[in-house]
Short mmCIF file of C-alpha atoms and ligand atoms in Angstrom, two decimals:
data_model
loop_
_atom_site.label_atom_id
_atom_site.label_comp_id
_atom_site.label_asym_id
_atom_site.label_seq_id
_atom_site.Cartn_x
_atom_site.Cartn_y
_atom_site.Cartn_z
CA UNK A 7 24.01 11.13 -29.04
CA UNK A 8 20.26 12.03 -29.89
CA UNK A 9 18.15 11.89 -26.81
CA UNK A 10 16.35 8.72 -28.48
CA UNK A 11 19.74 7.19 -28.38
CA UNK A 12 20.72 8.33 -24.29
CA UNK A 13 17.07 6.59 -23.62
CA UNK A 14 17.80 3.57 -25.47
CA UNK A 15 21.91 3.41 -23.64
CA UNK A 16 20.05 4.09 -20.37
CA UNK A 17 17.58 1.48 -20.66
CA UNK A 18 20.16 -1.21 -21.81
CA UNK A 19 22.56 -0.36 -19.37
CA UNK A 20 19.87 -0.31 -16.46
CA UNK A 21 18.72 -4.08 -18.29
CA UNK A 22 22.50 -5.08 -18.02
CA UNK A 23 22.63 -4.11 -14.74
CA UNK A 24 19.41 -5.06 -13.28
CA UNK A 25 20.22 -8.60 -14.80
CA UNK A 26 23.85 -8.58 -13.22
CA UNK A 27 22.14 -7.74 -9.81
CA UNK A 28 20.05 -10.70 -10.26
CA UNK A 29 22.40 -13.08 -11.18
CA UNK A 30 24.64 -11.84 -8.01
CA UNK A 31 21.76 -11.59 -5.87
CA UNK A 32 22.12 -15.11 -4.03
CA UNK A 33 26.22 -15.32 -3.60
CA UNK A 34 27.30 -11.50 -3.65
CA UNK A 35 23.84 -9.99 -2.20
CA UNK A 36 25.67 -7.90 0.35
CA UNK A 37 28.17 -6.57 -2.17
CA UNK A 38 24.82 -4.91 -4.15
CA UNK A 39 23.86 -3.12 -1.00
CA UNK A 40 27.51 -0.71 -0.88
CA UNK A 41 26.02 0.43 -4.19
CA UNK A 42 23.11 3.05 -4.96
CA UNK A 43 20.12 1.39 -3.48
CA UNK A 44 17.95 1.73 -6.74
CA UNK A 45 20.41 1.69 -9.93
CA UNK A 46 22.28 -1.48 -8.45
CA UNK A 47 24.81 0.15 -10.47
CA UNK A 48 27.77 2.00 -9.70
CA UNK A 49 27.24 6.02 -10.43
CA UNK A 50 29.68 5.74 -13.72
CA UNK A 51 27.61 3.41 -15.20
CA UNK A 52 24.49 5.66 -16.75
CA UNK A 53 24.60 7.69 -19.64
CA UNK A 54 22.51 10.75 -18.14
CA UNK A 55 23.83 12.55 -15.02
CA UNK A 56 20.37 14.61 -14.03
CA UNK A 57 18.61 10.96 -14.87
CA UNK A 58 20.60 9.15 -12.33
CA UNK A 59 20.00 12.02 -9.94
CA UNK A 60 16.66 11.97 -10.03
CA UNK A 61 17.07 7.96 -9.65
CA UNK A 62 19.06 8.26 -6.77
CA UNK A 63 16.48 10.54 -5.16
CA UNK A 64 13.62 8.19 -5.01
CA UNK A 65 11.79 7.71 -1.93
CA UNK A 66 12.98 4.52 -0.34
CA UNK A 67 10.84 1.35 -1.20
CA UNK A 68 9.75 0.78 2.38
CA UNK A 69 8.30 3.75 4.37
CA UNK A 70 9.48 3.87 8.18
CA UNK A 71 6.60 3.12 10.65
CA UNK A 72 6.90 7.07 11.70
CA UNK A 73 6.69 8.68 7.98
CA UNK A 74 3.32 6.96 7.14
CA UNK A 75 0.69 9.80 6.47
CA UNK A 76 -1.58 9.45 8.86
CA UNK A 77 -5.79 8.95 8.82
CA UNK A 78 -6.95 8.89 11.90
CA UNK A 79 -10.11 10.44 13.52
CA UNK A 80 -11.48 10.60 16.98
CA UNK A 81 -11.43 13.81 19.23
CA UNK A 82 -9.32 13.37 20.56
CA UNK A 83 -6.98 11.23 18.17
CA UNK A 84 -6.47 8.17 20.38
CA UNK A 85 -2.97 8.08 19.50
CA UNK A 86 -2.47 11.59 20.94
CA UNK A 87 -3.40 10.57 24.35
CA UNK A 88 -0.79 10.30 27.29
CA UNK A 89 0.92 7.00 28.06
CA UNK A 90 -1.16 6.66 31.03
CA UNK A 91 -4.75 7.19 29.61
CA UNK A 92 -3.72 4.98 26.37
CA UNK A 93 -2.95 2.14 29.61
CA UNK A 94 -6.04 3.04 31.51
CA UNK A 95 -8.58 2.72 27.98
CA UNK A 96 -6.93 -0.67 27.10
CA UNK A 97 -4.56 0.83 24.12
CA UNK A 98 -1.12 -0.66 25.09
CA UNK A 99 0.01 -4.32 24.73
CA UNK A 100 -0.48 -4.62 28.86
CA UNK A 101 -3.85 -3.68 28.42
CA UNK A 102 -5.15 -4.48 25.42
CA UNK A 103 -8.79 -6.88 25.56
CA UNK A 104 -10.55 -7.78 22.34
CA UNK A 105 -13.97 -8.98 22.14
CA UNK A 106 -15.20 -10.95 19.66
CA UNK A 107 -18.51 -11.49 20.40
CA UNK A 108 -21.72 -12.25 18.36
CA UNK A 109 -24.11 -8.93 16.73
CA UNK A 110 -27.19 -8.49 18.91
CA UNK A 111 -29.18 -6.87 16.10
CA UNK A 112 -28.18 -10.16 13.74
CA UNK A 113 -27.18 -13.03 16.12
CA UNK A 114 -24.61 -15.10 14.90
CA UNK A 115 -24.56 -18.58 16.80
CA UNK A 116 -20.83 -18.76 18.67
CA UNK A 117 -20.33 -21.61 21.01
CA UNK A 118 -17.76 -19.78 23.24
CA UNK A 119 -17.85 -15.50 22.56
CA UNK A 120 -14.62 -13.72 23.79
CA UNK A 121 -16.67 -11.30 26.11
CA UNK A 122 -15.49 -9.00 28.89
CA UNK A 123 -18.68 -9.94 30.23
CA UNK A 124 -17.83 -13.50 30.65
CA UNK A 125 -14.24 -12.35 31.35
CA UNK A 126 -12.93 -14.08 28.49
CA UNK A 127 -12.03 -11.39 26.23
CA UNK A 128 -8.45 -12.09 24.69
CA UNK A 129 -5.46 -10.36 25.72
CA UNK A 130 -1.97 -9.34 24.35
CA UNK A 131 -0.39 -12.45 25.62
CA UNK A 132 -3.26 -14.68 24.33
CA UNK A 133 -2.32 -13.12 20.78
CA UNK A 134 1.12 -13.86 21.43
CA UNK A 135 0.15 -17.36 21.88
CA UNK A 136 -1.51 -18.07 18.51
CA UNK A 137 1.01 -15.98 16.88
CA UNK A 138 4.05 -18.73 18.02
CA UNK A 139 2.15 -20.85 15.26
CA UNK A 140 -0.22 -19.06 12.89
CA UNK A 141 1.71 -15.34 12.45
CA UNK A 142 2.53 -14.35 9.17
CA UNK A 143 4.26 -11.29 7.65
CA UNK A 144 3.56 -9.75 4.12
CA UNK A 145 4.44 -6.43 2.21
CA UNK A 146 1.29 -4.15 1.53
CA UNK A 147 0.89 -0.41 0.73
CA UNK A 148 -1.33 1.48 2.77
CA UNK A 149 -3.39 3.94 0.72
CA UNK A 150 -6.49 6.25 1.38
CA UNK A 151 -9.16 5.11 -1.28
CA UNK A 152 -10.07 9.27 -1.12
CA UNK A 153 -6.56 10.03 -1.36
CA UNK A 154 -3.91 10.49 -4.78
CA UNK A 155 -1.11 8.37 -3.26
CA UNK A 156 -0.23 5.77 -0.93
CA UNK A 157 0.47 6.35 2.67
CA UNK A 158 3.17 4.54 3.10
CA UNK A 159 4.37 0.96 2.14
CA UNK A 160 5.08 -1.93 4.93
CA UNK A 161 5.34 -5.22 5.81
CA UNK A 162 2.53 -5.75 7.77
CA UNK A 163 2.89 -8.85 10.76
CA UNK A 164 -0.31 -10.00 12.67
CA UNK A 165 -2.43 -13.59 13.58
CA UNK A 166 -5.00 -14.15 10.86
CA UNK A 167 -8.16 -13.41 11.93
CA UNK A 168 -9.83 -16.55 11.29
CA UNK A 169 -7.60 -18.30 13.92
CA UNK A 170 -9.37 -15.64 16.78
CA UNK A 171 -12.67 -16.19 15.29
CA UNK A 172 -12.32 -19.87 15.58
CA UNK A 173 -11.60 -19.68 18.96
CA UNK A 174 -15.81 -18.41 19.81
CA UNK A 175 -16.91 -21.93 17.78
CA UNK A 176 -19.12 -20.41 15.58
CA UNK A 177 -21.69 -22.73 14.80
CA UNK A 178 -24.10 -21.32 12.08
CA UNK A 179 -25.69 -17.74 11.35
CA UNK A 180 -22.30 -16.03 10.36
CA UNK A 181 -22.28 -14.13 7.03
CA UNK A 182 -20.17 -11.14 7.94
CA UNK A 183 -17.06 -10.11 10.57
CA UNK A 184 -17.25 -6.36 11.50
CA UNK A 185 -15.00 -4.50 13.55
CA UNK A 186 -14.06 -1.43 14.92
CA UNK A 187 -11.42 0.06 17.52
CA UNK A 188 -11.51 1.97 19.76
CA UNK A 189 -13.13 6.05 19.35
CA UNK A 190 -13.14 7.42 23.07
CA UNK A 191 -16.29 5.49 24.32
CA UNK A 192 -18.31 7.91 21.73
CA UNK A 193 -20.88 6.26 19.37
CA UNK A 194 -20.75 9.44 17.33
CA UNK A 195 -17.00 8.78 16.70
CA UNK A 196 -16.78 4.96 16.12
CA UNK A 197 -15.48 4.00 12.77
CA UNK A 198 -16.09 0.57 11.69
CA UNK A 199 -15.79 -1.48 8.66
CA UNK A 200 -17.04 -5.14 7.50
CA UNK A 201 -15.75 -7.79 5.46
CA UNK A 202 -17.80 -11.05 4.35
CA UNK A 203 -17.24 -14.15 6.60
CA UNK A 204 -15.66 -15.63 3.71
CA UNK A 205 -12.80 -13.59 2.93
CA UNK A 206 -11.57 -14.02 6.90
CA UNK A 207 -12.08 -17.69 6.81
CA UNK A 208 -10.34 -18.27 2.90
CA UNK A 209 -7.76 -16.96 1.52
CA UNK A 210 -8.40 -16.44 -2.73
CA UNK A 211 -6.46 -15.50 -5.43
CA UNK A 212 -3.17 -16.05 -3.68
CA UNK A 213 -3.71 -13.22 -1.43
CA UNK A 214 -2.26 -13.33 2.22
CA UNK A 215 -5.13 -13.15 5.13
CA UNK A 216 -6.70 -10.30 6.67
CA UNK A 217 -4.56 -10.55 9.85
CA UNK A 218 -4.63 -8.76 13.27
CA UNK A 219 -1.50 -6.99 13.27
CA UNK A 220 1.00 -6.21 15.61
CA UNK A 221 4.00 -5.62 13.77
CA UNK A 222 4.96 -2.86 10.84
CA UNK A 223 8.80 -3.46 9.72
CA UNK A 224 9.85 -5.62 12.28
CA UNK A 225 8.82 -3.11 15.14
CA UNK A 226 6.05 -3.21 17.48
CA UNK A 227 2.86 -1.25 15.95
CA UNK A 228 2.62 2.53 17.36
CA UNK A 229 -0.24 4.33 18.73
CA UNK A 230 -0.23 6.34 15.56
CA UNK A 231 -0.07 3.29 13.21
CA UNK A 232 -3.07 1.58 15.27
CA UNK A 233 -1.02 0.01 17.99
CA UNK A 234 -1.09 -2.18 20.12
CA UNK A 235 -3.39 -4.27 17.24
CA UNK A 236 -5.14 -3.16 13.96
CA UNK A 237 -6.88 -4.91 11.36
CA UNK A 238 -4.82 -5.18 8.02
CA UNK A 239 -6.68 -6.24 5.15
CA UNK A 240 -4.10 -6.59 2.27
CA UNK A 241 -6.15 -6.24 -0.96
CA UNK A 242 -8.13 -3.69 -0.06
CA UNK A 243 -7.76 0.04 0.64
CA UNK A 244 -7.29 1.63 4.45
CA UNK A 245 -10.42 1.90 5.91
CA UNK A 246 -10.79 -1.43 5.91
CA UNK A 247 -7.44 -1.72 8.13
CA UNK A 248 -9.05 -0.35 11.37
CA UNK A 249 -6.80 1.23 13.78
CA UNK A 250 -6.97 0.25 17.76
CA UNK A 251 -8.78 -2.92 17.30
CA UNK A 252 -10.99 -3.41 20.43
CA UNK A 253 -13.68 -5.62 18.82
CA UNK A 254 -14.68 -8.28 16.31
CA UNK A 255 -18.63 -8.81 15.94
CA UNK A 256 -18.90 -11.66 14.16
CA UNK A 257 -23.04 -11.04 12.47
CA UNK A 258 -25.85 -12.80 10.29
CA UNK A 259 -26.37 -8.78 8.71
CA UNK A 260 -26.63 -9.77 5.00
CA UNK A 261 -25.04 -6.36 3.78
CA UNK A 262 -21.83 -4.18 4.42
CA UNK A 263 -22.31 -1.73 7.38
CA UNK A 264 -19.12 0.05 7.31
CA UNK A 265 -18.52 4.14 8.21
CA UNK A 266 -17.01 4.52 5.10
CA UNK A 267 -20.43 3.55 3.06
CA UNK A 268 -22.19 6.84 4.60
CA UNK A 269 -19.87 9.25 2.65
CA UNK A 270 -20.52 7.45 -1.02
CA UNK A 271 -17.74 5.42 -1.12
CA UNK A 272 -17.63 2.13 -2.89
CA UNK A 273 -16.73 -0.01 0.04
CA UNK A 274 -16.34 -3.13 -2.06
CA UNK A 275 -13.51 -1.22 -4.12
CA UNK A 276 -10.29 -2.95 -4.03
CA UNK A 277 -6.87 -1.46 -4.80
CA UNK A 278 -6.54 0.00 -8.25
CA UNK A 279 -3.06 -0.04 -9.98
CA UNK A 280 -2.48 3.73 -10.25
CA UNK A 281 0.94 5.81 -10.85
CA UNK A 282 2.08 9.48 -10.48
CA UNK A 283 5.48 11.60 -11.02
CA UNK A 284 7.51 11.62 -8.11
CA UNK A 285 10.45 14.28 -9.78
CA UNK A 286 9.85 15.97 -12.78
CA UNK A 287 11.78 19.47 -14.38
CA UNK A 288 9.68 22.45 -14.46
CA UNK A 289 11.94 24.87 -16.78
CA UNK A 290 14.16 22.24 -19.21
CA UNK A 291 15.88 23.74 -22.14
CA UNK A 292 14.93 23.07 -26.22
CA UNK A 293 16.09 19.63 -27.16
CA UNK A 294 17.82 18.77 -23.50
CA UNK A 295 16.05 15.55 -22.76
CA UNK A 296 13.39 15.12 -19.86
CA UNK A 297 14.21 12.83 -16.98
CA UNK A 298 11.43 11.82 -14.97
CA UNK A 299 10.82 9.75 -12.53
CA UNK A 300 7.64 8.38 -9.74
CA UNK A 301 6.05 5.61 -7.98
CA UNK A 302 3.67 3.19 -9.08
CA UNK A 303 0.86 1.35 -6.82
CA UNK A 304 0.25 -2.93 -8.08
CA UNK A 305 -3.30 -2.63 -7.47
CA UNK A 306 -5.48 -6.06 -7.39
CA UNK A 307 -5.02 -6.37 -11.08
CA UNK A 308 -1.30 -6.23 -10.80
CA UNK A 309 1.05 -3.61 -12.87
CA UNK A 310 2.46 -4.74 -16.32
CA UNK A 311 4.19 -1.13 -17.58
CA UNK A 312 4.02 2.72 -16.99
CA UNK A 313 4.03 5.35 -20.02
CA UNK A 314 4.61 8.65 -19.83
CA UNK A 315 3.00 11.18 -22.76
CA UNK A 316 4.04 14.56 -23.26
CA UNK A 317 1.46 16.65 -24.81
CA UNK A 318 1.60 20.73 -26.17
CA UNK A 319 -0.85 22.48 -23.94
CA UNK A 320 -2.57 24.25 -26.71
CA UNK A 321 -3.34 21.06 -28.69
CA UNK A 322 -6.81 19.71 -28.49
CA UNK A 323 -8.09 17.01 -27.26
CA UNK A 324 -11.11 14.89 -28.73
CA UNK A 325 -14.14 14.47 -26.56
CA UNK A 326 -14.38 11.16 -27.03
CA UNK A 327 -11.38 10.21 -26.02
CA UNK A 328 -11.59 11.25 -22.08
CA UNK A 329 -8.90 8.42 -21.14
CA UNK A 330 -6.18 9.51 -23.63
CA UNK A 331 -6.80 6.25 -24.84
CA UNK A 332 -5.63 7.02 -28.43
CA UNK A 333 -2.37 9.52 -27.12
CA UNK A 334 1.28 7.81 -28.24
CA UNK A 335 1.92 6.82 -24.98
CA UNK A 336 5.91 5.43 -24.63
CA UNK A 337 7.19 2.97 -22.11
CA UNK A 338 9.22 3.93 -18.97
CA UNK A 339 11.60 1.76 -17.32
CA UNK A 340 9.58 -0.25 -13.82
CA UNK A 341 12.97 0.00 -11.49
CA UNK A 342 14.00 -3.78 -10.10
CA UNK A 343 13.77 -4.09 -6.38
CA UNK A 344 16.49 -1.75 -4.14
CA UNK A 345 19.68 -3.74 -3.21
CA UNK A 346 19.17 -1.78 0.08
CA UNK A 347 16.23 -2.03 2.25
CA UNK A 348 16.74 0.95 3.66
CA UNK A 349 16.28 2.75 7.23
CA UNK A 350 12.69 1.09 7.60
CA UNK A 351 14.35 -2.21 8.23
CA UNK A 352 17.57 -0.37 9.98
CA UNK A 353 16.95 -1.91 13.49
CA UNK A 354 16.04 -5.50 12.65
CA UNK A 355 17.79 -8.55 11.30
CA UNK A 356 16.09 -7.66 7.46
CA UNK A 357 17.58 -10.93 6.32
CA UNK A 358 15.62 -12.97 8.53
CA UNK A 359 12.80 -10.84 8.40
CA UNK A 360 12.34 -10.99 4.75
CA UNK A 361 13.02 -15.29 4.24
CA UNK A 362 9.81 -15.35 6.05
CA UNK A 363 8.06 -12.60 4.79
CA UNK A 364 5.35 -13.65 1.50
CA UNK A 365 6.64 -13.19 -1.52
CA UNK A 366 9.90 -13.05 -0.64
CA UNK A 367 11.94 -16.26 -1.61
CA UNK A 368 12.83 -17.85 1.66
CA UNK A 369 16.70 -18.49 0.43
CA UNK A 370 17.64 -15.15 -0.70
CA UNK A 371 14.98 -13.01 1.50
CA UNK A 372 14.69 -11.21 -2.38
CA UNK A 373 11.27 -10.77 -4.20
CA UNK A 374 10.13 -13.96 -6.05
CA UNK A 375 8.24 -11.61 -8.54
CA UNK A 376 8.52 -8.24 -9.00
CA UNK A 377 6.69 -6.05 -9.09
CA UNK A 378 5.61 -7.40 -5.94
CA UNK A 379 1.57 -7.59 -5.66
CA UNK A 380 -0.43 -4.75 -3.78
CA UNK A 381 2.87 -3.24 -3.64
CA UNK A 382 4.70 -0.45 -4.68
CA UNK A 383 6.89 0.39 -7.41
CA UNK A 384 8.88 3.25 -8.88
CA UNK A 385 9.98 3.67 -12.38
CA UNK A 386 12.12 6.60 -14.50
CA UNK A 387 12.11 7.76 -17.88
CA UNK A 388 14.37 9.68 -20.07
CA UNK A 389 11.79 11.95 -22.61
CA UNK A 390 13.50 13.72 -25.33
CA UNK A 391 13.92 16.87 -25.90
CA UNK A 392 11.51 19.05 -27.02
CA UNK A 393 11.40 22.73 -28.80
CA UNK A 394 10.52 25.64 -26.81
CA UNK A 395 6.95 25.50 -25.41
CA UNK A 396 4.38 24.66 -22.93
CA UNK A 397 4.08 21.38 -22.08
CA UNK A 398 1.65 18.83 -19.65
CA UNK A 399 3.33 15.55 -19.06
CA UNK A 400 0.63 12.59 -17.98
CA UNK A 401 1.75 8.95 -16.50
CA UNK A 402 -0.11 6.12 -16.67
CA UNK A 403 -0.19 2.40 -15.55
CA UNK A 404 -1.21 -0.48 -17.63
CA UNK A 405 -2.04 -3.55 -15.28
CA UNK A 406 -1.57 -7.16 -15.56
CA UNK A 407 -4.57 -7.51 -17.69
CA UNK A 408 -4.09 -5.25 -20.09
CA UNK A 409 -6.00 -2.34 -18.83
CA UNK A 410 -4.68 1.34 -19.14
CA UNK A 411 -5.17 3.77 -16.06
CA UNK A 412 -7.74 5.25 -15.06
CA UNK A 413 -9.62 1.98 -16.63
CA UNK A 414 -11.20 -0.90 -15.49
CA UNK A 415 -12.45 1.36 -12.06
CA UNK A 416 -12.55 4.74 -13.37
CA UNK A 417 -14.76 6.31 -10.94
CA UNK A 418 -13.38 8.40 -8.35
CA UNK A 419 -15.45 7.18 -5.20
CA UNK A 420 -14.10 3.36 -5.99
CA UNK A 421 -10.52 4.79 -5.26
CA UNK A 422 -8.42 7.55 -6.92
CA UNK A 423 -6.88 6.61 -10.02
CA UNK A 424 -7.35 9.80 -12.23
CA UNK A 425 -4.44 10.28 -14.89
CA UNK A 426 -2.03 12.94 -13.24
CA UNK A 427 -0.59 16.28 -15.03
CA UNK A 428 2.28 17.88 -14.39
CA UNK A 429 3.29 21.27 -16.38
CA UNK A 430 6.51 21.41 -18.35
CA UNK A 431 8.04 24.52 -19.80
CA UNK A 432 10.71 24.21 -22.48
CA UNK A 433 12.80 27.54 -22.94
N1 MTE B 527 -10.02 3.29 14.26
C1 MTE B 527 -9.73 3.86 13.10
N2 MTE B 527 -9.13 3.12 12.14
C2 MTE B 527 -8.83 3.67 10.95
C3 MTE B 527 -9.16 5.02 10.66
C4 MTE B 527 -9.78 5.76 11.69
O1 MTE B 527 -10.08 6.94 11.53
N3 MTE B 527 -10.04 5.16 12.89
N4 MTE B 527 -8.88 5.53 9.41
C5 MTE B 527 -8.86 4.54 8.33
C6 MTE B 527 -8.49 5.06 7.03
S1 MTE B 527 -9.72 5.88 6.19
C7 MTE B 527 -7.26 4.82 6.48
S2 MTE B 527 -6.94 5.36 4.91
C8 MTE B 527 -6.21 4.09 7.22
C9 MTE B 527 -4.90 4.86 7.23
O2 MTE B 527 -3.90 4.17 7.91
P1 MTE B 527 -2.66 4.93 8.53
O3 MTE B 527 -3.15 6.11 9.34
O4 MTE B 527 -1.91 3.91 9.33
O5 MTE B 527 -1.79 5.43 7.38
O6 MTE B 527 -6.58 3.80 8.54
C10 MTE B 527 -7.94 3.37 8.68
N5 MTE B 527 -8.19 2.91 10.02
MO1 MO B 528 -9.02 6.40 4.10
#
């Protein structure tokens, strides 16, 4: 076989099988899950050994609560403090108090504010209460919009934040929410962020609501992950998800006033569809084809394809092409959905997690679309061989629309989505 023709047998087989997987999906669901997690084939089935492999060595799909990279600040981190001081400073579900109270410097006009003051603030068990009737659950990938790939990828569980907000009776003078959590009673340390009244109150574009969460993969939220409550926003990248919620200030300020504005970023930047090369061969022999495979982030624009491009490092470049728009890009294969959640979801009922999880049909607990939105992906590709040289490979994402990575956002401090390059050498 030419290494055109082990591409094309890999891709058909992998269409074959991904189709078989669906069709069995509703009746023989549980069989899928005794096989390997991402081929939903069995290991005889593909026509390249190191290809499968490298398949079979993908990161699992959902990240346990404990592998997320972590962003936190505060000196010290407030998830590094004792059990006892994280009680005594109101960061454990026994003693967690939110306020949600109105901006002194740009009144809003709230019938009823949740203030310690007024003893009213709301507790663990008053969040508990709403969340009997208004929680919701939805997968999201967490990602730094200063950092080249996601943090980790959840389903994120919380009480929107519009039903705690309506519980002050706003009346009028409300144009924006911002919050921040709590940095170890230090001005210098806070770090807040803002969202428009609007986006809390409506939900657009079929996106879930920005909730206050409590849950990450079934399991109580950590200290580390922003427990007992954070903010998750799901469209938008982390700094909008504060960590150890301790208030809401619900404002008539007309403009965002969020930490994250001070150090250039674009704080109105929401998540770009980006990729990058999880496993790729350094040293490959002439003419022995390339496997390859990474992960690939939906961004708000959704993700349509990745393409890989291999390029001779001595060949240049034009100038005017700084996207690689005109390079002869070729298609990898997006990977369906694992038939096995995986140890994230090890120590809950998945199944009855995932029926009531958005975007997850509430029959099968599968996907109803996939790639899911503001999720993640991962993908593989088979390149062929190549004579002896020096190589860069590149990866790119085309979204929804049509639009080929880094485009429509290019610019770094809306989010990273610069084109990545890994070296190859053929021998
Ligand atoms: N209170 C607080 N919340 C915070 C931060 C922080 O430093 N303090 N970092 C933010 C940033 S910049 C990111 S990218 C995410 C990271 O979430 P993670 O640590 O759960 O992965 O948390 C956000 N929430
Ligand atoms: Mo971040």
């Amino acid at each position: 076989m030419t290494s055109r023709d082990h591409v094309q047998t890999f891709l058909s087989e992998h269409r074959q099988a991904t189709r078989r997987h669906f069709l069995a999906m509703g009746a023989a669901g549980a069989l899928a899950s005794q096989r390997l997690s991402w081929l939903h084939v069995d290991a005889a089935e593909t026509s390249n050994d190191t290809l499968r492999q490298a398949i079979e060595e993908i990161e699992p799909w959902l990240t346990p609560q404990e592998e997320f990279r972590d962003v936190s600040r505060g000196k010290p981190k407030p998830h590094s403090l004792s059990p006892e001081q994280r009680a005594d400073v109101g960061l454990t579900r026994e003693t967690w108090k939110l306020e949600v109270i109105s901006d002194k410097e740009h009144p809003a006009t709230l019938g009823k504010p949740l203030s310690r003051e007024a003893d009213k603030a709301l507790d663990f068990a008053g969040l508990m209460e709403l969340a009997k009737t208004k929680s919701v659950r939805f997968p999201k990938v967490m990602t730094c919009l200063n950092i080249g790939c996601p943090l980790g990828m959840g389903i994120w569980e919380g009480v929107p934040m519009r039903d705690v907000l309506w519980l002050t009776q706003p009346q009028e003078n409300l144009r924006r929410v911002f919050y921040y959590g709590f940095h170890n009673d230090d001005e210098q340390q806070m770090f807040r962020s803002s969202l428009p009244v609007g986006r809390v109150l409506e939900d657009v574009r079929g996106l879930p609501p920005v909730i206050l969460c409590y849950k990450l993969n079934g399991q109580w939220l950590t200290p580390e992950r922003g427990g007992p409550v954070r903010v998750v926003v799901p469209e938008a990248y982390g700094f909008k998800s504060i960590k150890w919620l301790s208030h809401l200030m619900l404002s008539n300020i007309s403009h965002a006033n969020d930490t994250y504005a001070e150090k250039n970023n674009d704080v109105d930047s929401d998540l770009k569809t980006f990729c990058a090369t999880l496993a790729v061969p350094r040293k490959v022999s002439a003419g022995e084809p390339i496997p390859v495979t990474g992960w690939a982030q939906a961004g708000i624009s959704g993700l349509k394809k990745v393409q890989i491009w291999v390029q001779q490092r001595s060949e240049k470049w034009p100038d005017d092409d700084p996207y690689f728009q005109q390079a002869p890009w070729r298609d990898a294969e997006l990977l369906p959905f694992p038939a096995d959640w995986g140890e994230a979801l090890e120590e809950v009922d998945s199944q009855a997690l995932l029926r009531t999880t958005q975007g997850f049909s509430s029959s099968t607990g599968q996907p109803s679309q996939w790639p899911l939105p503001l999720g993640k992906a991962h993908w593989a590709a088979l390149h062929p061989g190549l004579p002896a040289g020096e190589y860069i490979l590149r990866c790119r994402t085309i979204d929804a629309n049509g639009a080929a990575q880094p485009l429509p956002r290019p610019f770094r401090k809306s989010g990273h989505a610069a084109i990545e390059m890994t070296r190859i050498q053929v021998t």
